[in-house]
Amino acid sequence: MQLHWSPRSPFVRKVNIVIEECGLTDKVERVRSVAVFAAPPNPEILRDNPLGKIPVLLTDDGQKLFDSRVICEYLITRAGRDDLLPAPPDARIKHLRWQALGDGLTDILLLWRTERWRGAKADPVIEAAFETKTRAALATLDEESADLSASPFGLGHISVLCALGQLDFRYT
């Protein structure tokens, strides 16, 4: 398998953690691929992902998988690591919800950073909205911290960890 990746991407980081947890490190060749939000798409990435984003996983059977959620579910299934994304509905929904919260927070942080790069042209209403949404997501994580701690480690935790890592990396 081949993975289009970049070391600063929080979504690539999420996929890399799943690769490691699934014991697939030796089965994935990482291809350094530059993807910039506010620039023309990288043609090599665009060839494999019409959205022009990373991560992208090229499977051994020729599939081109994009979006970290799809890639992680594929890897977890391939490795038979049902513990990372449990089958029982209540546990599964809990992890999928935490994944949505972590990924959504990551999206907000990436968009907020892009808006901040605009300097004097940045829209204060948009910036305030991103800050409000970030604070709300963090408050939710705080409220659910006991449940997160008590639940077996899985995809939801990985997504939340990557979001918090992005916050620490770009905002401290």
Coordinates of N, CA and C in Angstrom, one line a residue:
M1 N 0.8 -1.2 0.0 CA 0.0 0.0 0.0 C 0.9 1.2 0.0
Q2 N 0.3 2.3 -0.5 CA 1.1 3.6 -0.5 C 0.2 4.7 0.1
L3 N 0.8 5.5 0.9 CA 0.0 6.6 1.6 C 0.6 7.9 1.2
H4 N -0.2 8.8 0.5 CA 0.2 10.2 0.3 C 0.2 10.8 1.7
W5 N 1.3 11.5 2.1 CA 1.3 12.0 3.5 C 2.1 13.3 3.5
S6 N 2.0 14.0 4.6 CA 2.8 15.1 5.0 C 2.9 15.1 6.5
P7 N 4.1 15.5 7.0 CA 4.2 15.3 8.5 C 3.4 16.3 9.3
R8 N 2.9 17.4 8.8 CA 2.2 18.4 9.5 C 0.7 18.2 9.5
S9 N 0.2 17.3 8.7 CA -1.2 17.1 8.6 C -1.8 16.3 9.7
P10 N -2.8 16.8 10.4 CA -3.4 16.1 11.6 C -4.2 14.9 11.1
F11 N -4.7 14.9 9.9 CA -5.5 13.8 9.4 C -4.5 12.7 9.0
V12 N -3.4 13.0 8.5 CA -2.3 12.0 8.2 C -1.8 11.4 9.5
R13 N -1.7 12.3 10.5 CA -1.2 11.8 11.8 C -2.2 10.7 12.3
K14 N -3.5 11.0 12.2 CA -4.5 10.0 12.6 C -4.4 8.7 11.9
V15 N -4.2 8.7 10.6 CA -4.0 7.5 9.8 C -2.7 6.8 10.2
N16 N -1.7 7.5 10.5 CA -0.4 6.9 10.9 C -0.6 6.2 12.2
I17 N -1.3 6.8 13.1 CA -1.5 6.1 14.4 C -2.3 4.8 14.2
V18 N -3.3 4.9 13.4 CA -4.1 3.6 13.1 C -3.2 2.6 12.4
I19 N -2.3 3.0 11.5 CA -1.4 2.1 10.8 C -0.5 1.4 11.9
E20 N 0.0 2.2 12.8 CA 0.8 1.7 13.9 C 0.0 0.7 14.8
E21 N -1.1 1.2 15.2 CA -2.0 0.3 16.1 C -2.4 -1.0 15.5
C22 N -2.5 -1.0 14.2 CA -2.9 -2.2 13.4 C -1.8 -3.0 13.0
G23 N -0.6 -2.6 13.3 CA 0.6 -3.4 13.0 C 0.9 -3.5 11.5
L24 N 0.5 -2.4 10.8 CA 0.7 -2.4 9.3 C 1.8 -1.5 8.9
T25 N 2.7 -1.1 9.8 CA 3.8 -0.1 9.4 C 4.6 -0.6 8.2
D26 N 5.0 -1.9 8.3 CA 5.8 -2.4 7.2 C 5.1 -2.6 5.9
K27 N 3.8 -2.5 5.9 CA 3.0 -2.8 4.7 C 2.6 -1.5 4.0
V28 N 3.0 -0.3 4.5 CA 2.6 1.0 3.9 C 3.8 1.8 3.6
E29 N 3.9 2.1 2.3 CA 5.0 2.9 1.8 C 4.5 4.4 1.9
R30 N 5.2 5.2 2.6 CA 4.7 6.6 2.7 C 5.4 7.5 1.6
V31 N 4.5 8.2 0.8 CA 5.0 9.0 -0.3 C 4.7 10.5 0.2
R32 N 5.8 11.2 0.4 CA 5.7 12.6 0.8 C 5.0 13.4 -0.3
S33 N 3.9 14.0 0.1 CA 3.1 14.8 -0.9 C 2.7 16.1 -0.3
V34 N 3.0 17.2 -1.0 CA 2.6 18.5 -0.5 C 1.2 18.9 -1.0
A35 N 0.4 19.2 0.0 CA -0.9 19.7 -0.2 C -1.1 21.0 0.5
V36 N -1.4 22.1 -0.2 CA -1.6 23.4 0.4 C -3.0 23.8 0.1
F37 N -3.7 24.2 1.1 CA -5.1 24.6 1.0 C -5.4 25.8 0.0
A38 N -4.5 26.8 0.2 CA -4.7 28.0 -0.6 C -3.7 28.1 -1.8
A39 N -3.6 27.0 -2.5 CA -2.7 27.0 -3.7 C -3.3 26.0 -4.7
P40 N -2.8 26.0 -5.9 CA -3.3 25.0 -6.9 C -3.0 23.6 -6.4
P41 N -4.0 22.7 -6.7 CA -3.8 21.3 -6.2 C -2.6 20.6 -6.8
N42 N -2.0 19.8 -5.9 CA -0.8 19.0 -6.4 C -1.4 17.9 -7.4
P43 N -0.8 17.9 -8.6 CA -1.4 17.0 -9.6 C -1.2 15.5 -9.2
E44 N -0.2 15.2 -8.5 CA 0.0 13.8 -8.0 C -1.1 13.4 -7.0
I45 N -1.5 14.3 -6.1 CA -2.5 14.0 -5.2 C -3.9 14.0 -5.9
L46 N -4.1 15.0 -6.8 CA -5.3 15.1 -7.6 C -5.6 13.8 -8.4
R47 N -4.5 13.2 -8.9 CA -4.7 12.0 -9.7 C -5.3 10.9 -8.8
D48 N -5.0 10.9 -7.5 CA -5.6 9.8 -6.7 C -6.7 10.2 -5.8
N49 N -6.9 11.5 -5.7 CA -8.1 12.1 -4.9 C -8.6 13.3 -5.6
P50 N -9.8 13.2 -6.2 CA -10.4 14.3 -6.9 C -10.5 15.6 -6.0
L51 N -10.5 15.4 -4.7 CA -10.6 16.6 -3.8 C -9.3 17.3 -3.6
G52 N -8.2 16.6 -4.0 CA -6.9 17.2 -3.9 C -6.3 17.3 -2.5
K53 N -6.8 16.5 -1.6 CA -6.4 16.5 -0.2 C -5.7 15.3 0.2
I54 N -4.9 15.4 1.3 CA -4.3 14.2 1.9 C -5.0 13.9 3.2
P55 N -4.9 12.7 3.7 CA -4.2 11.6 3.2 C -5.0 10.9 2.1
V56 N -4.3 10.1 1.3 CA -4.8 9.2 0.3 C -4.1 7.9 0.4
L57 N -4.8 6.8 0.5 CA -4.2 5.5 0.6 C -4.5 4.7 -0.7
L58 N -3.4 4.2 -1.4 CA -3.6 3.4 -2.5 C -3.4 2.0 -2.0
T59 N -4.5 1.2 -2.2 CA -4.5 -0.2 -1.7 C -3.8 -1.1 -2.6
D60 N -3.4 -2.3 -2.1 CA -2.8 -3.3 -3.0 C -3.6 -3.8 -4.1
D61 N -5.0 -3.7 -4.0 CA -5.9 -4.1 -5.0 C -6.3 -2.9 -5.9
G62 N -5.6 -1.8 -5.8 CA -5.9 -0.7 -6.7 C -6.9 0.4 -6.3
Q63 N -7.5 0.2 -5.1 CA -8.4 1.2 -4.7 C -7.7 2.5 -4.3
K64 N -8.3 3.6 -4.5 CA -7.8 4.9 -4.1 C -8.7 5.4 -3.0
L65 N -8.3 5.3 -1.7 CA -9.1 5.7 -0.6 C -8.7 7.1 -0.1
F66 N -9.7 7.9 0.1 CA -9.4 9.3 0.6 C -10.3 9.6 1.7
D67 N -9.9 10.5 2.6 CA -10.6 10.9 3.8 C -10.1 10.0 4.9
S68 N -9.6 10.6 6.0 CA -9.0 9.7 7.0 C -10.0 8.8 7.6
R69 N -11.3 9.1 7.7 CA -12.3 8.2 8.2 C -12.4 6.9 7.4
V70 N -12.4 7.1 6.1 CA -12.5 5.9 5.2 C -11.3 5.1 5.3
I71 N -10.1 5.8 5.3 CA -8.8 5.0 5.3 C -8.7 4.3 6.7
C72 N -9.1 4.9 7.8 CA -8.9 4.3 9.1 C -9.9 3.1 9.2
E73 N -11.1 3.2 8.7 CA -12.0 2.1 8.8 C -11.5 0.9 7.9
Y74 N -10.9 1.2 6.8 CA -10.3 0.2 5.9 C -9.2 -0.5 6.6
L75 N -8.3 0.3 7.2 CA -7.1 -0.3 7.9 C -7.5 -1.2 9.1
I76 N -8.5 -0.7 9.9 CA -9.0 -1.4 11.0 C -9.6 -2.7 10.6
T77 N -10.4 -2.7 9.6 CA -11.1 -3.9 9.1 C -10.1 -4.8 8.5
R78 N -9.1 -4.3 7.7 CA -8.1 -5.2 7.2 C -7.3 -5.9 8.2
A79 N -7.0 -5.2 9.3 CA -6.1 -5.7 10.4 C -7.0 -6.6 11.4
G80 N -8.3 -6.5 11.3 CA -9.1 -7.3 12.2 C -9.1 -6.7 13.6
R81 N -8.9 -5.4 13.7 CA -8.8 -4.7 15.0 C -10.1 -4.1 15.4
D82 N -11.1 -5.0 15.6 CA -12.4 -4.5 16.0 C -12.4 -3.8 17.3
D83 N -11.4 -3.9 18.1 CA -11.3 -3.2 19.4 C -11.2 -1.7 19.1
L84 N -10.6 -1.3 18.0 CA -10.4 0.1 17.7 C -11.7 0.8 17.2
L85 N -12.6 0.0 16.6 CA -13.9 0.5 16.2 C -14.8 -0.6 16.4
P86 N -15.3 -0.7 17.7 CA -16.1 -1.9 18.1 C -17.4 -2.0 17.3
A87 N -17.9 -3.3 17.3 CA -19.1 -3.6 16.5 C -20.4 -3.3 17.3
P88 N -20.4 -3.6 18.7 CA -21.6 -3.3 19.4 C -22.1 -1.8 19.2
P89 N -23.4 -1.6 18.8 CA -23.8 -0.3 18.4 C -23.5 0.8 19.3
D90 N -23.8 0.7 20.6 CA -23.5 1.8 21.6 C -22.0 2.2 21.6
A91 N -21.2 1.2 21.6 CA -19.7 1.5 21.7 C -19.3 2.1 20.3
R92 N -19.8 1.5 19.3 CA -19.4 2.0 17.9 C -19.8 3.5 17.7
I93 N -21.0 3.8 18.1 CA -21.6 5.2 17.9 C -20.8 6.1 18.8
K94 N -20.4 5.7 20.0 CA -19.6 6.5 20.9 C -18.3 6.9 20.2
H95 N -17.6 5.9 19.6 CA -16.3 6.2 18.9 C -16.5 7.0 17.6
L96 N -17.6 6.7 16.9 CA -17.8 7.5 15.7 C -18.2 8.9 16.0
R97 N -18.9 9.2 17.1 CA -19.2 10.5 17.5 C -17.9 11.3 18.0
W98 N -17.1 10.6 18.8 CA -15.8 11.2 19.2 C -15.0 11.5 18.0
Q99 N -15.0 10.6 17.0 CA -14.2 10.8 15.7 C -14.8 12.1 15.1
A100 N -16.1 12.2 15.0 CA -16.7 13.4 14.3 C -16.3 14.7 15.1
L101 N -16.3 14.6 16.4 CA -15.9 15.8 17.2 C -14.5 16.1 17.0
G102 N -13.6 15.1 17.1 CA -12.2 15.4 16.9 C -11.9 15.9 15.5
D103 N -12.5 15.2 14.5 CA -12.2 15.7 13.1 C -12.8 17.0 12.8
G104 N -14.0 17.3 13.4 CA -14.7 18.6 13.2 C -13.8 19.7 13.8
L105 N -13.3 19.4 15.0 CA -12.5 20.4 15.7 C -11.2 20.7 14.9
T106 N -10.6 19.6 14.3 CA -9.5 19.8 13.5 C -9.8 20.6 12.3
D107 N -10.9 20.4 11.6 CA -11.3 21.2 10.5 C -11.4 22.7 10.8
I108 N -12.1 22.9 12.0 CA -12.2 24.3 12.4 C -10.9 25.0 12.7
L109 N -9.9 24.2 13.3 CA -8.6 24.8 13.6 C -7.9 25.1 12.3
L110 N -8.0 24.2 11.3 CA -7.3 24.4 10.0 C -7.9 25.6 9.3
L111 N -9.2 25.8 9.3 CA -9.8 26.9 8.6 C -9.6 28.2 9.4
W112 N -9.6 28.2 10.7 CA -9.3 29.3 11.5 C -7.8 29.8 11.2
R113 N -6.9 28.9 11.1 CA -5.5 29.2 10.8 C -5.4 29.9 9.5
T114 N -6.1 29.4 8.5 CA -6.1 30.0 7.2 C -6.7 31.4 7.2
E115 N -7.8 31.6 8.0 CA -8.3 33.0 8.1 C -7.4 33.9 8.8
R116 N -6.7 33.4 9.8 CA -5.7 34.2 10.6 C -4.6 34.7 9.7
W117 N -4.2 33.8 8.7 CA -3.1 34.1 7.8 C -3.4 35.4 6.9
R118 N -4.7 35.7 6.8 CA -5.1 36.8 6.0 C -4.8 38.1 6.6
G119 N -4.3 38.1 7.8 CA -3.8 39.3 8.5 C -4.9 40.3 8.6
A120 N -4.7 41.5 8.1 CA -5.6 42.6 8.2 C -6.9 42.4 7.5
K121 N -6.9 41.5 6.5 CA -8.1 41.1 5.7 C -8.9 40.1 6.4
A122 N -8.5 39.5 7.5 CA -9.2 38.5 8.1 C -10.5 39.0 8.6
D123 N -11.6 38.2 8.5 CA -12.9 38.6 8.9 C -13.1 38.4 10.4
P124 N -13.3 39.4 11.2 CA -13.4 39.2 12.7 C -14.6 38.4 13.1
V125 N -15.7 38.4 12.3 CA -16.9 37.6 12.6 C -16.5 36.1 12.4
I126 N -15.8 35.8 11.3 CA -15.5 34.4 11.1 C -14.5 33.9 12.2
E127 N -13.5 34.8 12.5 CA -12.6 34.4 13.5 C -13.3 34.2 14.9
A128 N -14.2 35.0 15.2 CA -14.9 34.9 16.5 C -15.8 33.6 16.4
A129 N -16.3 33.2 15.3 CA -17.1 32.0 15.2 C -16.2 30.8 15.4
F130 N -15.0 30.8 14.8 CA -14.1 29.7 14.9 C -13.7 29.5 16.4
E131 N -13.5 30.7 17.1 CA -13.1 30.6 18.5 C -14.2 30.1 19.3
T132 N -15.4 30.5 19.1 CA -16.6 30.0 19.8 C -16.8 28.5 19.6
K133 N -16.7 28.1 18.4 CA -16.8 26.6 18.1 C -15.7 25.8 18.7
T134 N -14.5 26.3 18.7 CA -13.4 25.6 19.4 C -13.6 25.5 20.9
R135 N -14.0 26.6 21.5 CA -14.3 26.6 22.9 C -15.4 25.6 23.2
A136 N -16.5 25.6 22.4 CA -17.6 24.6 22.6 C -17.1 23.2 22.5
A137 N -16.3 22.9 21.5 CA -15.8 21.5 21.3 C -14.9 21.1 22.5
L138 N -14.1 22.0 23.0 CA -13.2 21.7 24.1 C -14.1 21.6 25.4
A139 N -15.1 22.3 25.6 CA -16.0 22.2 26.7 C -16.7 20.8 26.7
T140 N -17.1 20.4 25.5 CA -17.7 19.0 25.3 C -16.7 18.0 25.7
L141 N -15.5 18.1 25.2 CA -14.4 17.1 25.6 C -14.2 17.1 27.1
D142 N -14.2 18.2 27.7 CA -14.0 18.3 29.1 C -15.2 17.6 29.9
E143 N -16.4 17.9 29.4 CA -17.6 17.2 30.0 C -17.5 15.7 29.8
E144 N -17.0 15.2 28.8 CA -16.9 13.8 28.5 C -15.6 13.1 28.8
S145 N -14.7 13.9 29.5 CA -13.4 13.3 29.8 C -13.4 12.0 30.6
A146 N -14.4 11.9 31.6 CA -14.4 10.7 32.4 C -14.8 9.5 31.5
D147 N -15.8 9.7 30.6 CA -16.2 8.7 29.7 C -15.1 8.3 28.7
L148 N -14.4 9.3 28.2 CA -13.3 9.0 27.3 C -12.2 8.2 28.0
S149 N -11.9 8.6 29.3 CA -10.9 7.8 30.1 C -11.4 6.4 30.4
A150 N -12.6 6.2 30.6 CA -13.1 4.9 31.0 C -13.3 4.0 29.8
S151 N -13.4 4.5 28.6 CA -13.7 3.7 27.4 C -12.4 3.1 26.9
P152 N -12.5 1.9 26.4 CA -11.3 1.3 25.8 C -10.8 2.1 24.6
F153 N -9.4 2.2 24.5 CA -8.8 3.0 23.5 C -9.3 2.6 22.1
G154 N -9.6 3.6 21.3 CA -10.1 3.3 19.9 C -10.0 4.5 19.0
L155 N -10.7 4.4 17.9 CA -10.6 5.4 16.9 C -11.1 6.8 17.3
G156 N -12.1 6.8 18.2 CA -12.5 8.1 18.8 C -11.4 8.8 19.5
H157 N -10.7 8.1 20.3 CA -9.6 8.6 21.1 C -8.5 9.2 20.2
I158 N -8.2 8.4 19.1 CA -7.2 8.8 18.2 C -7.6 10.1 17.5
S159 N -8.8 10.3 17.1 CA -9.3 11.5 16.5 C -9.2 12.7 17.4
V160 N -9.6 12.5 18.6 CA -9.5 13.6 19.6 C -8.1 14.0 19.9
L161 N -7.2 13.0 20.1 CA -5.8 13.2 20.3 C -5.2 14.1 19.2
C162 N -5.5 13.7 17.9 CA -5.0 14.5 16.8 C -5.5 15.9 16.8
A163 N -6.7 16.1 17.1 CA -7.3 17.5 17.2 C -6.6 18.3 18.3
L164 N -6.4 17.7 19.4 CA -5.7 18.4 20.5 C -4.2 18.6 20.2
G165 N -3.6 17.7 19.4 CA -2.3 17.9 19.0 C -2.2 19.1 18.0
Q166 N -3.2 19.2 17.1 CA -3.2 20.3 16.2 C -3.3 21.6 16.9
L167 N -4.2 21.6 18.0 CA -4.4 22.8 18.8 C -3.0 23.2 19.4
D168 N -2.4 22.2 20.0 CA -1.1 22.5 20.7 C 0.0 22.9 19.6
F169 N 0.0 22.3 18.5 CA 1.0 22.6 17.5 C 0.9 24.0 16.9
R170 N -0.3 24.4 16.6 CA -0.5 25.6 15.8 C -1.0 26.8 16.7
Y171 N -1.4 26.6 17.9 CA -2.1 27.6 18.7 C -1.4 27.9 20.0
T172 N -0.3 27.3 20.3 CA 0.4 27.6 21.6 C 1.8 28.2 21.3

